[in-house]
Amino acid sequence: MKIGFRSNVGKKRDLDEDSLIVVRNETVSESKREQITLLIVADGMGGHNAGEVASRLATAKVAEEVVGAIFKENRRDLFEKKEKNPLKIAIEEANSYIFNEVKENPQYRGMGTTVTAAVVLGSAVYIGHVGDSRAYIVNEEEIRQVTKDHSLVQEMVDRGEISKEEALVHPRKNIITRAVGIYQDIEVDTSTEYICGDDYLLLCCDGLTDMVRDKDIRRIVMQYDDPQRMCDELVKKANKNGGLDNISVILAQFDELSKRKDLKSDKTQIIDRDETRILKENG
């Protein structure tokens, strides 16, 4: 796996209130070697530098909780349990931690952050998500958003009040309906995706997606071979288009996995290098 990442203050802000973390861990047990990767982006909010504090606390806390969980047995089963999913628990813990920090430090009143985190285990990607920072899967055929924004305009789209295109330019597009640290309890969305060797996983804050349309993100990703170059070019494009907010991106490439064109059957997609897990059966 190759990973690129970059965070940039943008052209209009004085402080970078985004945070990101990449953790790569390799374990060996019973002669089996397994690599686990954790990716996190967070977009903080609040006055008096509180946004930077919130995003930093959230990413650190989520990383601490998840790294502890991945040393347990049956990791894959653990992440697939909805209520005991380590990503869900970790983001809930981060929420409680930040909420209590605000209670003890009144100057941080209103402090909160988005969090989008992904654990990559073989060809499985386990995602936990609060707010409007996004995860995408990008390949030659498409760019697909695999998280759903917790935002006012997304709710308006869901109700049929505005179109997706209108949401992109709506004056209230940056109002989010969920954030880590604002309330005592938080609802965390979790999901699982399966990837192939010709997929890219992109995590980003809205400083990218507000400035660069999805089709242009895909074009830039597919234009280069190196994930770090992809990240650099995405940030450059966001700044060229205005750079109105901080810009943070993480991009992972999975060249150790089988590519779609190399899969054995038109009916069955096999994933993982030992070809023992079935992704899906068609027909």
Short mmCIF file of N, CA and C in Angstrom, two decimals, residues 98-261:
data_model
loop_
_atom_site.label_atom_id
_atom_site.label_comp_id
_atom_site.label_asym_id
_atom_site.label_seq_id
_atom_site.Cartn_x
_atom_site.Cartn_y
_atom_site.Cartn_z
N ILE A 98 -13.83 15.57 24.27
CA ILE A 98 -13.89 16.98 23.87
C ILE A 98 -15.01 17.69 24.61
N PHE A 99 -16.15 17.04 24.76
CA PHE A 99 -17.27 17.64 25.49
C PHE A 99 -16.86 18.02 26.91
N ASN A 100 -16.12 17.14 27.57
CA ASN A 100 -15.66 17.41 28.93
C ASN A 100 -14.58 18.49 28.96
N GLU A 101 -13.75 18.55 27.93
CA GLU A 101 -12.76 19.62 27.84
C GLU A 101 -13.44 20.98 27.76
N VAL A 102 -14.53 21.06 27.03
CA VAL A 102 -15.27 22.31 26.90
C VAL A 102 -15.88 22.71 28.25
N LYS A 103 -16.41 21.74 28.99
CA LYS A 103 -16.99 22.02 30.30
C LYS A 103 -15.94 22.59 31.25
N GLU A 104 -14.71 22.10 31.16
CA GLU A 104 -13.65 22.54 32.05
C GLU A 104 -12.94 23.80 31.55
N ASN A 105 -13.11 24.13 30.29
CA ASN A 105 -12.44 25.30 29.70
C ASN A 105 -13.46 26.14 28.93
N PRO A 106 -14.13 27.07 29.61
CA PRO A 106 -15.21 27.85 28.99
C PRO A 106 -14.79 28.60 27.73
N GLN A 107 -13.50 28.90 27.60
CA GLN A 107 -13.05 29.61 26.40
C GLN A 107 -13.20 28.77 25.14
N TYR A 108 -13.40 27.46 25.32
CA TYR A 108 -13.58 26.57 24.19
C TYR A 108 -15.06 26.31 23.87
N ARG A 109 -15.94 27.08 24.45
CA ARG A 109 -17.37 26.89 24.20
C ARG A 109 -17.66 26.95 22.69
N GLY A 110 -18.40 25.96 22.20
CA GLY A 110 -18.69 25.88 20.77
C GLY A 110 -17.68 25.08 19.98
N MET A 111 -16.68 24.56 20.67
CA MET A 111 -15.63 23.78 20.00
C MET A 111 -16.18 22.43 19.54
N GLY A 112 -15.85 22.06 18.34
CA GLY A 112 -16.26 20.75 17.81
C GLY A 112 -15.47 20.42 16.57
N THR A 113 -15.72 19.27 16.01
CA THR A 113 -14.98 18.85 14.83
C THR A 113 -15.72 17.75 14.08
N THR A 114 -15.50 17.68 12.80
CA THR A 114 -15.89 16.50 12.03
C THR A 114 -14.84 15.42 12.25
N VAL A 115 -15.20 14.19 12.00
CA VAL A 115 -14.23 13.09 11.99
C VAL A 115 -14.65 12.09 10.91
N THR A 116 -13.73 11.74 10.05
CA THR A 116 -13.91 10.62 9.14
C THR A 116 -12.68 9.74 9.25
N ALA A 117 -12.90 8.48 9.62
CA ALA A 117 -11.79 7.56 9.87
C ALA A 117 -12.02 6.26 9.11
N ALA A 118 -10.94 5.67 8.64
CA ALA A 118 -11.03 4.40 7.90
C ALA A 118 -9.94 3.46 8.38
N VAL A 119 -10.32 2.22 8.63
CA VAL A 119 -9.37 1.15 8.92
C VAL A 119 -9.33 0.23 7.71
N VAL A 120 -8.13 0.02 7.17
CA VAL A 120 -7.94 -0.86 6.02
C VAL A 120 -7.33 -2.16 6.51
N LEU A 121 -8.06 -3.26 6.30
CA LEU A 121 -7.63 -4.58 6.75
C LEU A 121 -7.81 -5.54 5.57
N GLY A 122 -6.71 -5.85 4.90
CA GLY A 122 -6.83 -6.63 3.67
C GLY A 122 -7.54 -5.81 2.62
N SER A 123 -8.59 -6.36 2.06
CA SER A 123 -9.37 -5.63 1.06
C SER A 123 -10.62 -5.00 1.65
N ALA A 124 -10.77 -5.08 2.96
CA ALA A 124 -11.91 -4.46 3.63
C ALA A 124 -11.53 -3.08 4.15
N VAL A 125 -12.44 -2.12 3.97
CA VAL A 125 -12.27 -0.78 4.50
C VAL A 125 -13.44 -0.51 5.44
N TYR A 126 -13.14 -0.32 6.72
CA TYR A 126 -14.15 -0.04 7.73
C TYR A 126 -14.13 1.45 8.02
N ILE A 127 -15.29 2.10 7.91
CA ILE A 127 -15.37 3.55 7.98
C ILE A 127 -16.25 3.99 9.13
N GLY A 128 -15.80 5.01 9.87
CA GLY A 128 -16.60 5.68 10.88
C GLY A 128 -16.61 7.16 10.58
N HIS A 129 -17.77 7.81 10.84
CA HIS A 129 -17.95 9.12 10.20
C HIS A 129 -18.95 9.98 10.98
N VAL A 130 -18.56 11.24 11.24
CA VAL A 130 -19.46 12.26 11.79
C VAL A 130 -19.13 13.58 11.11
N GLY A 131 -20.14 14.25 10.56
CA GLY A 131 -19.91 15.56 9.93
C GLY A 131 -19.90 15.48 8.42
N ASP A 132 -19.20 16.45 7.80
CA ASP A 132 -19.21 16.51 6.34
C ASP A 132 -17.84 16.30 5.70
N SER A 133 -16.87 15.83 6.47
CA SER A 133 -15.64 15.34 5.84
C SER A 133 -15.95 14.00 5.19
N ARG A 134 -15.33 13.71 4.08
CA ARG A 134 -15.80 12.61 3.24
C ARG A 134 -14.77 11.51 3.02
N ALA A 135 -15.29 10.34 2.65
CA ALA A 135 -14.47 9.25 2.11
C ALA A 135 -15.00 8.93 0.72
N TYR A 136 -14.09 8.74 -0.20
CA TYR A 136 -14.42 8.38 -1.58
C TYR A 136 -13.63 7.13 -1.98
N ILE A 137 -14.19 6.35 -2.89
CA ILE A 137 -13.44 5.35 -3.63
C ILE A 137 -13.36 5.83 -5.08
N VAL A 138 -12.14 5.88 -5.59
CA VAL A 138 -11.89 6.41 -6.93
C VAL A 138 -11.21 5.34 -7.77
N ASN A 139 -11.68 5.18 -9.01
CA ASN A 139 -11.00 4.29 -9.95
C ASN A 139 -11.23 4.79 -11.37
N GLU A 140 -10.80 4.01 -12.35
CA GLU A 140 -10.89 4.45 -13.74
C GLU A 140 -12.33 4.67 -14.18
N GLU A 141 -13.27 3.99 -13.55
CA GLU A 141 -14.66 4.05 -13.99
C GLU A 141 -15.47 5.13 -13.29
N GLU A 142 -15.12 5.46 -12.04
CA GLU A 142 -15.99 6.36 -11.29
C GLU A 142 -15.27 6.95 -10.08
N ILE A 143 -15.90 7.98 -9.51
CA ILE A 143 -15.60 8.43 -8.16
C ILE A 143 -16.88 8.28 -7.36
N ARG A 144 -16.79 7.59 -6.24
CA ARG A 144 -18.00 7.27 -5.48
C ARG A 144 -17.83 7.72 -4.03
N GLN A 145 -18.71 8.61 -3.60
CA GLN A 145 -18.69 9.05 -2.21
C GLN A 145 -19.30 7.95 -1.35
N VAL A 146 -18.56 7.46 -0.37
CA VAL A 146 -19.03 6.33 0.44
C VAL A 146 -19.44 6.76 1.85
N THR A 147 -19.36 8.05 2.14
CA THR A 147 -19.95 8.60 3.36
C THR A 147 -21.06 9.55 2.95
N LYS A 148 -21.99 9.76 3.85
CA LYS A 148 -23.09 10.69 3.61
C LYS A 148 -22.93 11.89 4.53
N ASP A 149 -22.92 13.08 3.95
CA ASP A 149 -22.71 14.29 4.75
C ASP A 149 -23.80 14.45 5.80
N HIS A 150 -23.39 14.81 7.00
CA HIS A 150 -24.34 15.22 8.04
C HIS A 150 -24.43 16.74 7.97
N SER A 151 -25.22 17.21 7.04
CA SER A 151 -25.29 18.65 6.77
C SER A 151 -26.72 19.06 6.46
N LEU A 152 -26.96 20.35 6.59
CA LEU A 152 -28.29 20.89 6.31
C LEU A 152 -28.66 20.68 4.85
N VAL A 153 -27.74 20.95 3.93
CA VAL A 153 -28.09 20.82 2.52
C VAL A 153 -28.30 19.37 2.12
N GLN A 154 -27.61 18.42 2.76
CA GLN A 154 -27.85 17.01 2.47
C GLN A 154 -29.25 16.62 2.89
N GLU A 155 -29.71 17.13 4.03
CA GLU A 155 -31.08 16.86 4.47
C GLU A 155 -32.08 17.46 3.49
N MET A 156 -31.77 18.63 2.96
CA MET A 156 -32.65 19.26 1.97
C MET A 156 -32.70 18.45 0.69
N VAL A 157 -31.56 17.90 0.29
CA VAL A 157 -31.52 17.02 -0.88
C VAL A 157 -32.35 15.77 -0.63
N ASP A 158 -32.21 15.19 0.56
CA ASP A 158 -32.95 13.98 0.90
C ASP A 158 -34.46 14.21 0.87
N ARG A 159 -34.87 15.43 1.25
CA ARG A 159 -36.31 15.75 1.25
C ARG A 159 -36.80 16.19 -0.12
N GLY A 160 -35.91 16.29 -1.08
CA GLY A 160 -36.30 16.69 -2.42
C GLY A 160 -36.48 18.18 -2.59
N GLU A 161 -35.99 18.98 -1.65
CA GLU A 161 -36.18 20.43 -1.70
C GLU A 161 -35.19 21.10 -2.65
N ILE A 162 -34.00 20.54 -2.77
CA ILE A 162 -33.00 21.05 -3.70
C ILE A 162 -32.31 19.87 -4.36
N SER A 163 -31.65 20.14 -5.47
CA SER A 163 -30.91 19.09 -6.17
C SER A 163 -29.48 19.02 -5.63
N LYS A 164 -28.77 17.96 -6.00
CA LYS A 164 -27.36 17.85 -5.60
C LYS A 164 -26.55 19.00 -6.17
N GLU A 165 -26.88 19.42 -7.39
CA GLU A 165 -26.16 20.53 -8.01
C GLU A 165 -26.43 21.83 -7.27
N GLU A 166 -27.67 22.04 -6.84
CA GLU A 166 -28.00 23.25 -6.07
C GLU A 166 -27.32 23.24 -4.71
N ALA A 167 -27.15 22.05 -4.14
CA ALA A 167 -26.49 21.95 -2.83
C ALA A 167 -25.05 22.43 -2.89
N LEU A 168 -24.41 22.26 -4.05
CA LEU A 168 -23.00 22.64 -4.19
C LEU A 168 -22.79 24.14 -4.03
N VAL A 169 -23.81 24.93 -4.35
CA VAL A 169 -23.66 26.39 -4.31
C VAL A 169 -24.61 27.04 -3.31
N HIS A 170 -25.27 26.24 -2.50
CA HIS A 170 -26.25 26.78 -1.54
C HIS A 170 -25.53 27.62 -0.48
N PRO A 171 -26.10 28.77 -0.09
CA PRO A 171 -25.43 29.64 0.89
C PRO A 171 -25.26 29.01 2.27
N ARG A 172 -26.00 27.94 2.55
CA ARG A 172 -25.89 27.29 3.87
C ARG A 172 -25.25 25.91 3.76
N LYS A 173 -24.45 25.72 2.75
CA LYS A 173 -23.87 24.39 2.50
C LYS A 173 -22.87 23.97 3.57
N ASN A 174 -22.35 24.90 4.35
CA ASN A 174 -21.35 24.55 5.35
C ASN A 174 -21.92 24.34 6.75
N ILE A 175 -23.24 24.34 6.87
CA ILE A 175 -23.87 24.07 8.16
C ILE A 175 -24.00 22.56 8.35
N ILE A 176 -23.34 22.03 9.37
CA ILE A 176 -23.40 20.59 9.62
C ILE A 176 -24.39 20.29 10.73
N THR A 177 -24.96 19.10 10.69
CA THR A 177 -25.98 18.71 11.66
C THR A 177 -25.45 17.77 12.73
N ARG A 178 -24.24 17.29 12.56
CA ARG A 178 -23.57 16.49 13.59
C ARG A 178 -22.11 16.91 13.68
N ALA A 179 -21.59 16.96 14.89
CA ALA A 179 -20.17 17.25 15.09
C ALA A 179 -19.71 16.60 16.38
N VAL A 180 -18.47 16.21 16.42
CA VAL A 180 -17.88 15.60 17.61
C VAL A 180 -17.56 16.68 18.63
N GLY A 181 -18.05 16.50 19.87
CA GLY A 181 -17.72 17.40 20.95
C GLY A 181 -18.76 18.43 21.31
N ILE A 182 -19.80 18.57 20.50
CA ILE A 182 -20.81 19.60 20.75
C ILE A 182 -21.82 19.16 21.80
N TYR A 183 -22.30 17.94 21.67
CA TYR A 183 -23.29 17.41 22.61
C TYR A 183 -22.71 16.21 23.36
N GLN A 184 -23.36 15.86 24.45
CA GLN A 184 -22.86 14.77 25.29
C GLN A 184 -22.90 13.43 24.56
N ASP A 185 -23.91 13.24 23.72
CA ASP A 185 -24.03 12.00 22.95
C ASP A 185 -23.90 12.29 21.46
N ILE A 186 -23.39 11.33 20.74
CA ILE A 186 -23.19 11.50 19.30
C ILE A 186 -23.59 10.23 18.56
N GLU A 187 -24.19 10.39 17.40
CA GLU A 187 -24.52 9.25 16.53
C GLU A 187 -23.43 9.11 15.47
N VAL A 188 -22.81 7.96 15.42
CA VAL A 188 -21.71 7.70 14.49
C VAL A 188 -22.19 6.77 13.38
N ASP A 189 -21.99 7.16 12.15
CA ASP A 189 -22.30 6.28 11.02
C ASP A 189 -21.10 5.37 10.75
N THR A 190 -21.36 4.09 10.54
CA THR A 190 -20.30 3.15 10.17
C THR A 190 -20.71 2.40 8.92
N SER A 191 -19.73 2.00 8.15
CA SER A 191 -20.00 1.24 6.93
C SER A 191 -18.76 0.43 6.56
N THR A 192 -18.94 -0.50 5.65
CA THR A 192 -17.84 -1.34 5.17
C THR A 192 -17.81 -1.32 3.65
N GLU A 193 -16.64 -1.12 3.09
CA GLU A 193 -16.44 -1.17 1.65
C GLU A 193 -15.36 -2.21 1.35
N TYR A 194 -15.40 -2.76 0.14
CA TYR A 194 -14.37 -3.70 -0.30
C TYR A 194 -13.69 -3.14 -1.55
N ILE A 195 -12.39 -3.24 -1.58
CA ILE A 195 -11.60 -2.58 -2.60
C ILE A 195 -10.77 -3.58 -3.39
N CYS A 196 -10.36 -3.15 -4.58
CA CYS A 196 -9.46 -3.92 -5.43
C CYS A 196 -8.18 -3.12 -5.65
N GLY A 197 -7.25 -3.73 -6.36
CA GLY A 197 -5.95 -3.12 -6.55
C GLY A 197 -5.94 -1.89 -7.43
N ASP A 198 -7.01 -1.67 -8.19
CA ASP A 198 -7.07 -0.47 -9.02
C ASP A 198 -7.98 0.60 -8.42
N ASP A 199 -8.30 0.48 -7.14
CA ASP A 199 -9.06 1.50 -6.42
C ASP A 199 -8.12 2.41 -5.63
N TYR A 200 -8.58 3.62 -5.41
CA TYR A 200 -7.92 4.55 -4.50
C TYR A 200 -8.93 4.94 -3.42
N LEU A 201 -8.48 5.05 -2.19
CA LEU A 201 -9.32 5.51 -1.09
C LEU A 201 -8.90 6.93 -0.76
N LEU A 202 -9.85 7.85 -0.82
CA LEU A 202 -9.59 9.26 -0.54
C LEU A 202 -10.39 9.70 0.67
N LEU A 203 -9.73 10.26 1.67
CA LEU A 203 -10.37 10.93 2.79
C LEU A 203 -10.04 12.41 2.70
N CYS A 204 -11.04 13.27 2.89
CA CYS A 204 -10.78 14.71 2.74
C CYS A 204 -11.78 15.53 3.52
N CYS A 205 -11.38 16.75 3.84
CA CYS A 205 -12.27 17.72 4.47
C CYS A 205 -12.92 18.58 3.39
N ASP A 206 -13.91 19.39 3.80
CA ASP A 206 -14.67 20.13 2.80
C ASP A 206 -13.89 21.27 2.15
N GLY A 207 -12.72 21.57 2.68
CA GLY A 207 -11.87 22.55 2.00
C GLY A 207 -11.46 22.09 0.61
N LEU A 208 -11.45 20.77 0.39
CA LEU A 208 -11.22 20.23 -0.95
C LEU A 208 -12.51 20.18 -1.75
N THR A 209 -13.54 19.56 -1.19
CA THR A 209 -14.75 19.28 -1.97
C THR A 209 -15.58 20.53 -2.25
N ASP A 210 -15.42 21.59 -1.45
CA ASP A 210 -16.10 22.85 -1.76
C ASP A 210 -15.44 23.58 -2.92
N MET A 211 -14.17 23.27 -3.16
CA MET A 211 -13.40 23.98 -4.18
C MET A 211 -13.21 23.17 -5.47
N VAL A 212 -13.27 21.85 -5.36
CA VAL A 212 -12.98 20.99 -6.51
C VAL A 212 -14.13 20.00 -6.69
N ARG A 213 -14.74 19.98 -7.84
CA ARG A 213 -15.84 19.07 -8.12
C ARG A 213 -15.34 17.63 -8.18
N ASP A 214 -16.26 16.69 -7.91
CA ASP A 214 -15.89 15.28 -7.88
C ASP A 214 -15.23 14.82 -9.17
N LYS A 215 -15.76 15.24 -10.30
CA LYS A 215 -15.19 14.79 -11.58
C LYS A 215 -13.75 15.26 -11.75
N ASP A 216 -13.45 16.44 -11.20
CA ASP A 216 -12.08 16.95 -11.30
C ASP A 216 -11.16 16.26 -10.31
N ILE A 217 -11.70 15.89 -9.14
CA ILE A 217 -10.92 15.09 -8.20
C ILE A 217 -10.51 13.78 -8.85
N ARG A 218 -11.46 13.11 -9.47
CA ARG A 218 -11.17 11.84 -10.14
C ARG A 218 -10.13 12.03 -11.25
N ARG A 219 -10.29 13.07 -12.04
CA ARG A 219 -9.35 13.32 -13.14
C ARG A 219 -7.93 13.50 -12.62
N ILE A 220 -7.78 14.25 -11.54
CA ILE A 220 -6.44 14.50 -10.98
C ILE A 220 -5.86 13.21 -10.41
N VAL A 221 -6.68 12.44 -9.69
CA VAL A 221 -6.20 11.18 -9.12
C VAL A 221 -5.71 10.24 -10.21
N MET A 222 -6.47 10.13 -11.28
CA MET A 222 -6.12 9.18 -12.33
C MET A 222 -4.98 9.69 -13.23
N GLN A 223 -4.61 10.94 -13.08
CA GLN A 223 -3.58 11.53 -13.94
C GLN A 223 -2.17 11.17 -13.48
N TYR A 224 -2.03 10.81 -12.19
CA TYR A 224 -0.69 10.59 -11.63
C TYR A 224 -0.58 9.18 -11.05
N ASP A 225 0.66 8.73 -10.86
CA ASP A 225 0.92 7.39 -10.34
C ASP A 225 1.23 7.38 -8.85
N ASP A 226 1.65 8.51 -8.31
CA ASP A 226 2.11 8.58 -6.93
C ASP A 226 1.06 9.24 -6.05
N PRO A 227 0.58 8.55 -4.98
CA PRO A 227 -0.45 9.13 -4.11
C PRO A 227 -0.05 10.48 -3.50
N GLN A 228 1.24 10.66 -3.19
CA GLN A 228 1.65 11.95 -2.64
C GLN A 228 1.52 13.06 -3.69
N ARG A 229 1.88 12.76 -4.92
CA ARG A 229 1.71 13.74 -5.99
C ARG A 229 0.23 14.05 -6.19
N MET A 230 -0.62 13.03 -6.10
CA MET A 230 -2.06 13.26 -6.22
C MET A 230 -2.54 14.24 -5.16
N CYS A 231 -2.12 14.02 -3.91
CA CYS A 231 -2.53 14.91 -2.81
C CYS A 231 -2.04 16.33 -3.06
N ASP A 232 -0.80 16.46 -3.47
CA ASP A 232 -0.24 17.79 -3.74
C ASP A 232 -1.02 18.51 -4.83
N GLU A 233 -1.38 17.78 -5.87
CA GLU A 233 -2.11 18.39 -6.99
C GLU A 233 -3.54 18.73 -6.60
N LEU A 234 -4.17 17.92 -5.77
CA LEU A 234 -5.52 18.23 -5.30
C LEU A 234 -5.52 19.51 -4.47
N VAL A 235 -4.55 19.64 -3.58
CA VAL A 235 -4.44 20.86 -2.76
C VAL A 235 -4.16 22.06 -3.66
N LYS A 236 -3.29 21.89 -4.61
CA LYS A 236 -2.97 22.99 -5.54
C LYS A 236 -4.22 23.44 -6.30
N LYS A 237 -5.03 22.48 -6.74
CA LYS A 237 -6.26 22.81 -7.48
C LYS A 237 -7.25 23.53 -6.58
N ALA A 238 -7.40 23.09 -5.33
CA ALA A 238 -8.32 23.75 -4.40
C ALA A 238 -7.89 25.19 -4.16
N ASN A 239 -6.61 25.42 -4.00
CA ASN A 239 -6.12 26.78 -3.81
C ASN A 239 -6.28 27.62 -5.07
N LYS A 240 -6.07 27.01 -6.22
CA LYS A 240 -6.25 27.73 -7.49
C LYS A 240 -7.70 28.17 -7.65
N ASN A 241 -8.63 27.36 -7.14
CA ASN A 241 -10.05 27.67 -7.27
C ASN A 241 -10.56 28.59 -6.16
N GLY A 242 -9.68 29.06 -5.31
CA GLY A 242 -10.09 30.01 -4.27
C GLY A 242 -9.49 29.75 -2.91
N GLY A 243 -9.30 28.48 -2.56
CA GLY A 243 -8.71 28.14 -1.27
C GLY A 243 -9.40 28.80 -0.09
N LEU A 244 -10.73 28.74 -0.05
CA LEU A 244 -11.49 29.47 0.96
C LEU A 244 -11.40 28.85 2.35
N ASP A 245 -10.94 27.63 2.45
CA ASP A 245 -10.87 26.94 3.74
C ASP A 245 -9.57 26.14 3.79
N ASN A 246 -9.29 25.59 4.98
CA ASN A 246 -8.17 24.66 5.09
C ASN A 246 -8.45 23.44 4.21
N ILE A 247 -7.39 22.83 3.71
CA ILE A 247 -7.53 21.71 2.76
C ILE A 247 -6.72 20.53 3.28
N SER A 248 -7.39 19.41 3.55
CA SER A 248 -6.69 18.22 4.04
C SER A 248 -7.12 16.99 3.25
N VAL A 249 -6.15 16.21 2.82
CA VAL A 249 -6.43 15.01 2.03
C VAL A 249 -5.50 13.88 2.42
N ILE A 250 -6.04 12.67 2.41
CA ILE A 250 -5.25 11.44 2.53
C ILE A 250 -5.68 10.55 1.37
N LEU A 251 -4.72 9.94 0.70
CA LEU A 251 -5.04 9.08 -0.43
C LEU A 251 -4.22 7.81 -0.37
N ALA A 252 -4.91 6.67 -0.43
CA ALA A 252 -4.25 5.36 -0.34
C ALA A 252 -4.42 4.59 -1.65
N GLN A 253 -3.34 3.93 -2.05
CA GLN A 253 -3.32 3.10 -3.26
C GLN A 253 -3.04 1.66 -2.86
N PHE A 254 -3.74 0.69 -3.48
CA PHE A 254 -3.72 -0.70 -3.02
C PHE A 254 -3.13 -1.63 -4.07
N ASP A 255 -1.91 -1.38 -4.48
CA ASP A 255 -1.35 -2.18 -5.57
C ASP A 255 -0.99 -3.60 -5.16
N GLU A 256 -1.10 -3.92 -3.85
CA GLU A 256 -0.84 -5.30 -3.42
C GLU A 256 -2.06 -6.19 -3.60
N LEU A 257 -3.22 -5.62 -3.89
CA LEU A 257 -4.45 -6.39 -4.07
C LEU A 257 -4.66 -6.72 -5.55
N SER A 258 -5.48 -7.73 -5.80
CA SER A 258 -5.82 -8.11 -7.17
C SER A 258 -6.65 -7.02 -7.82
N LYS A 259 -6.39 -6.76 -9.09
CA LYS A 259 -7.18 -5.79 -9.83
C LYS A 259 -8.43 -6.46 -10.40
N ARG A 260 -9.42 -5.63 -10.67
CA ARG A 260 -10.68 -6.17 -11.19
C ARG A 260 -10.48 -7.01 -12.45
N LYS A 261 -9.64 -6.51 -13.34
CA LYS A 261 -9.45 -7.21 -14.62
C LYS A 261 -8.78 -8.56 -14.45
#
